[in-house]
Amino acid sequence: KTFRGFLCAGAPAVLSLPHFYLGNESLWEGVAGLAPNKMEHQLFLDAEPTTGVALAAARRTQVNVIVTPVPHMKETENVREVVLPILWINESAAVGPEFIQYFWDQVVVKEKVAFGGLAALASFGGALLLLVSLWYCRRRKIPEAHSVRPEAIQVNEPPEETTPLLQSESGT
């Protein structure tokens, strides 16, 4: 992976990762002493996954010049075309252990405690819902005859006067 640009006065320049890391093998084989290494030459950003806070980062860039034979210059006719590294820049930063401990205490631990509390509340609510559902289902299964209290039976006292069951029309 290279970026072709012209840095000064028409001189051809190419930007790449250091030691042509992730570049075509012919690039780093063309120059003695280059050995691409992922851990030393990659770009990276380490971020805390929940908040996205950057904990470490590195941007590494190599400046290269394309060397070719110059027409009409006999001295350069035996020069082979090569991409020649000039310098590489390593811009990196990482937070210190004090910040990591502070961040852990103030954010990560509190987040885990809050999540634990939320899980406990959800469990309690689920258990309560289950108990209420069981109580309701059990109550519905009891027959209505057993669930209604029997009414009090009133005993009427017999009237003081008794009347015969059969009466004649004459009154006797």
Short mmCIF file of C-alpha atoms in Angstrom, two decimals:
data_model
loop_
_atom_site.label_atom_id
_atom_site.label_comp_id
_atom_site.label_asym_id
_atom_site.label_seq_id
_atom_site.Cartn_x
_atom_site.Cartn_y
_atom_site.Cartn_z
CA LYS A 1 0.00 0.00 0.00
CA THR A 2 1.71 3.14 -1.18
CA PHE A 3 0.59 6.67 -1.92
CA ARG A 4 2.26 8.43 -4.84
CA GLY A 5 2.85 12.13 -4.41
CA PHE A 6 5.32 14.83 -5.29
CA LEU A 7 6.84 16.41 -2.22
CA CYS A 8 9.27 18.94 -3.64
CA ALA A 9 10.22 20.46 -6.99
CA GLY A 10 8.89 17.64 -9.15
CA ALA A 11 10.81 14.92 -7.30
CA PRO A 12 8.75 11.71 -7.32
CA ALA A 13 7.94 10.55 -3.81
CA VAL A 14 5.89 7.70 -2.43
CA LEU A 15 4.43 7.34 1.06
CA SER A 16 4.05 3.89 2.57
CA LEU A 17 4.01 2.02 5.84
CA PRO A 18 7.53 1.50 7.28
CA HIS A 19 9.61 -1.20 5.59
CA PHE A 20 6.83 -1.39 2.96
CA TYR A 21 4.66 -3.34 5.42
CA LEU A 22 1.59 -4.68 3.55
CA GLY A 23 3.23 -3.58 0.27
CA ASN A 24 4.28 -5.71 -2.66
CA GLU A 25 7.14 -8.04 -1.78
CA SER A 26 9.25 -6.64 -4.62
CA LEU A 27 9.34 -3.26 -2.85
CA TRP A 28 11.10 -4.46 0.28
CA GLU A 29 13.22 -7.07 -1.47
CA GLY A 30 14.64 -4.32 -3.70
CA VAL A 31 16.32 -2.59 -0.72
CA ALA A 32 18.78 -4.33 1.61
CA GLY A 33 18.01 -4.32 5.34
CA LEU A 34 14.23 -4.07 5.22
CA ALA A 35 12.11 -6.58 7.16
CA PRO A 36 8.42 -5.71 7.51
CA ASN A 37 7.07 -6.55 10.95
CA LYS A 38 3.41 -6.18 11.92
CA MET A 39 4.05 -5.23 15.57
CA GLU A 40 6.57 -2.51 14.68
CA HIS A 41 5.14 -1.16 11.42
CA GLN A 42 1.34 -1.31 11.54
CA LEU A 43 -1.12 1.49 12.25
CA PHE A 44 -3.34 0.87 15.25
CA LEU A 45 -5.85 2.36 17.62
CA ASP A 46 -6.70 0.64 20.89
CA ALA A 47 -10.04 1.84 22.19
CA GLU A 48 -12.12 0.86 25.20
CA PRO A 49 -15.06 -0.98 23.60
CA THR A 50 -17.93 0.46 25.63
CA THR A 51 -17.04 4.16 25.61
CA GLY A 52 -14.70 4.34 22.62
CA VAL A 53 -12.01 6.15 24.63
CA ALA A 54 -8.63 5.83 22.86
CA LEU A 55 -6.10 4.15 25.13
CA ALA A 56 -3.21 3.82 22.64
CA ALA A 57 -2.58 4.70 19.01
CA ALA A 58 0.24 4.68 16.47
CA ARG A 59 0.50 6.22 13.01
CA ARG A 60 3.63 5.24 11.12
CA THR A 61 4.59 6.60 7.72
CA GLN A 62 7.62 6.06 5.50
CA VAL A 63 8.73 8.61 2.90
CA ASN A 64 10.31 7.04 -0.19
CA VAL A 65 11.86 8.36 -3.40
CA ILE A 66 11.52 6.57 -6.72
CA VAL A 67 15.00 6.20 -8.20
CA THR A 68 15.16 5.71 -11.99
CA PRO A 69 17.82 6.16 -14.66
CA VAL A 70 17.87 9.75 -15.93
CA PRO A 71 17.66 10.03 -19.70
CA HIS A 72 20.68 11.65 -21.34
CA MET A 73 22.87 11.04 -18.23
CA LYS A 74 25.31 8.27 -18.99
CA GLU A 75 26.26 7.92 -15.28
CA THR A 76 22.73 6.72 -14.38
CA GLU A 77 22.17 4.24 -17.19
CA ASN A 78 23.10 1.26 -14.95
CA VAL A 79 20.88 2.42 -12.04
CA ARG A 80 17.97 0.05 -11.57
CA GLU A 81 14.53 1.43 -10.80
CA VAL A 82 13.82 1.15 -7.09
CA VAL A 83 11.66 2.76 -4.42
CA LEU A 84 14.22 3.97 -1.89
CA PRO A 85 13.16 4.72 1.72
CA ILE A 86 14.36 8.09 2.97
CA LEU A 87 12.82 8.22 6.47
CA TRP A 88 9.94 6.95 8.48
CA ILE A 89 7.89 8.73 11.09
CA ASN A 90 6.40 7.07 14.14
CA GLU A 91 3.68 9.09 15.86
CA SER A 92 2.35 7.15 18.82
CA ALA A 93 0.69 7.81 22.12
CA ALA A 94 -0.63 5.78 25.03
CA VAL A 95 -2.32 6.71 28.27
CA GLY A 96 -0.47 6.00 31.48
CA PRO A 97 -1.31 3.37 34.09
CA GLU A 98 -2.73 6.04 36.44
CA PHE A 99 -5.36 7.03 33.89
CA ILE A 100 -6.18 3.41 33.12
CA GLN A 101 -6.75 2.72 36.83
CA TYR A 102 -8.85 5.90 37.20
CA PHE A 103 -10.86 5.01 34.10
CA TRP A 104 -11.38 1.45 35.38
CA ASP A 105 -12.58 2.68 38.78
CA GLN A 106 -14.78 5.51 37.53
CA VAL A 107 -16.31 3.97 34.41
CA VAL A 108 -15.87 0.23 34.00
CA VAL A 109 -16.58 -0.82 37.61
CA LYS A 110 -19.59 1.50 37.87
CA GLU A 111 -20.93 0.18 34.58
CA LYS A 112 -20.62 -3.43 35.79
CA VAL A 113 -22.33 -2.57 39.09
CA ALA A 114 -25.16 -0.81 37.23
CA PHE A 115 -25.56 -3.77 34.90
CA GLY A 116 -25.63 -6.14 37.88
CA GLY A 117 -28.32 -4.02 39.56
CA LEU A 118 -30.36 -3.98 36.37
CA ALA A 119 -30.06 -7.77 36.08
CA ALA A 120 -31.14 -8.16 39.72
CA LEU A 121 -34.17 -5.91 39.22
CA ALA A 122 -35.14 -7.76 36.05
CA SER A 123 -34.83 -11.10 37.88
CA PHE A 124 -36.92 -9.84 40.79
CA GLY A 125 -39.58 -8.49 38.43
CA GLY A 126 -39.68 -11.77 36.51
CA ALA A 127 -40.04 -13.79 39.73
CA LEU A 128 -42.81 -11.48 40.95
CA LEU A 129 -44.66 -11.78 37.65
CA LEU A 130 -44.37 -15.57 37.82
CA LEU A 131 -45.75 -15.68 41.36
CA VAL A 132 -48.70 -13.43 40.50
CA SER A 133 -49.43 -15.53 37.40
CA LEU A 134 -49.38 -18.76 39.43
CA TRP A 135 -51.65 -17.24 42.10
CA TYR A 136 -54.11 -16.04 39.46
CA CYS A 137 -54.19 -19.42 37.67
CA ARG A 138 -54.73 -21.29 40.93
CA ARG A 139 -57.53 -18.95 41.94
CA ARG A 140 -59.34 -19.51 38.64
CA LYS A 141 -59.21 -23.32 38.98
CA ILE A 142 -61.18 -23.36 42.30
CA PRO A 143 -64.90 -24.08 41.54
CA GLU A 144 -67.23 -21.21 42.18
CA ALA A 145 -69.32 -23.23 44.67
CA HIS A 146 -66.35 -23.40 47.00
CA SER A 147 -65.37 -19.84 46.53
CA VAL A 148 -68.79 -18.38 47.47
CA ARG A 149 -69.79 -18.32 51.13
CA PRO A 150 -73.12 -20.01 51.89
CA GLU A 151 -75.87 -17.60 52.70
CA ALA A 152 -77.31 -17.65 56.18
CA ILE A 153 -80.55 -19.60 56.38
CA GLN A 154 -83.34 -17.73 58.03
CA VAL A 155 -85.65 -19.72 60.17
CA ASN A 156 -89.12 -18.27 60.22
CA GLU A 157 -91.12 -18.89 63.31
CA PRO A 158 -94.53 -20.37 62.74
CA PRO A 159 -97.39 -17.97 62.91
CA GLU A 160 -99.29 -17.92 66.15
CA GLU A 161 -102.57 -18.70 64.62
CA THR A 162 -102.89 -21.85 62.75
CA THR A 163 -105.20 -22.21 59.87
CA PRO A 164 -106.44 -25.47 58.54
CA LEU A 165 -105.08 -26.49 55.23
CA LEU A 166 -108.50 -27.14 53.84
CA GLN A 167 -111.18 -24.67 54.46
CA SER A 168 -114.79 -24.86 53.55
CA GLU A 169 -116.53 -22.08 51.82
CA SER A 170 -118.88 -21.53 54.63
CA GLY A 171 -116.08 -20.69 56.89
CA THR A 172 -115.93 -23.88 58.95
#
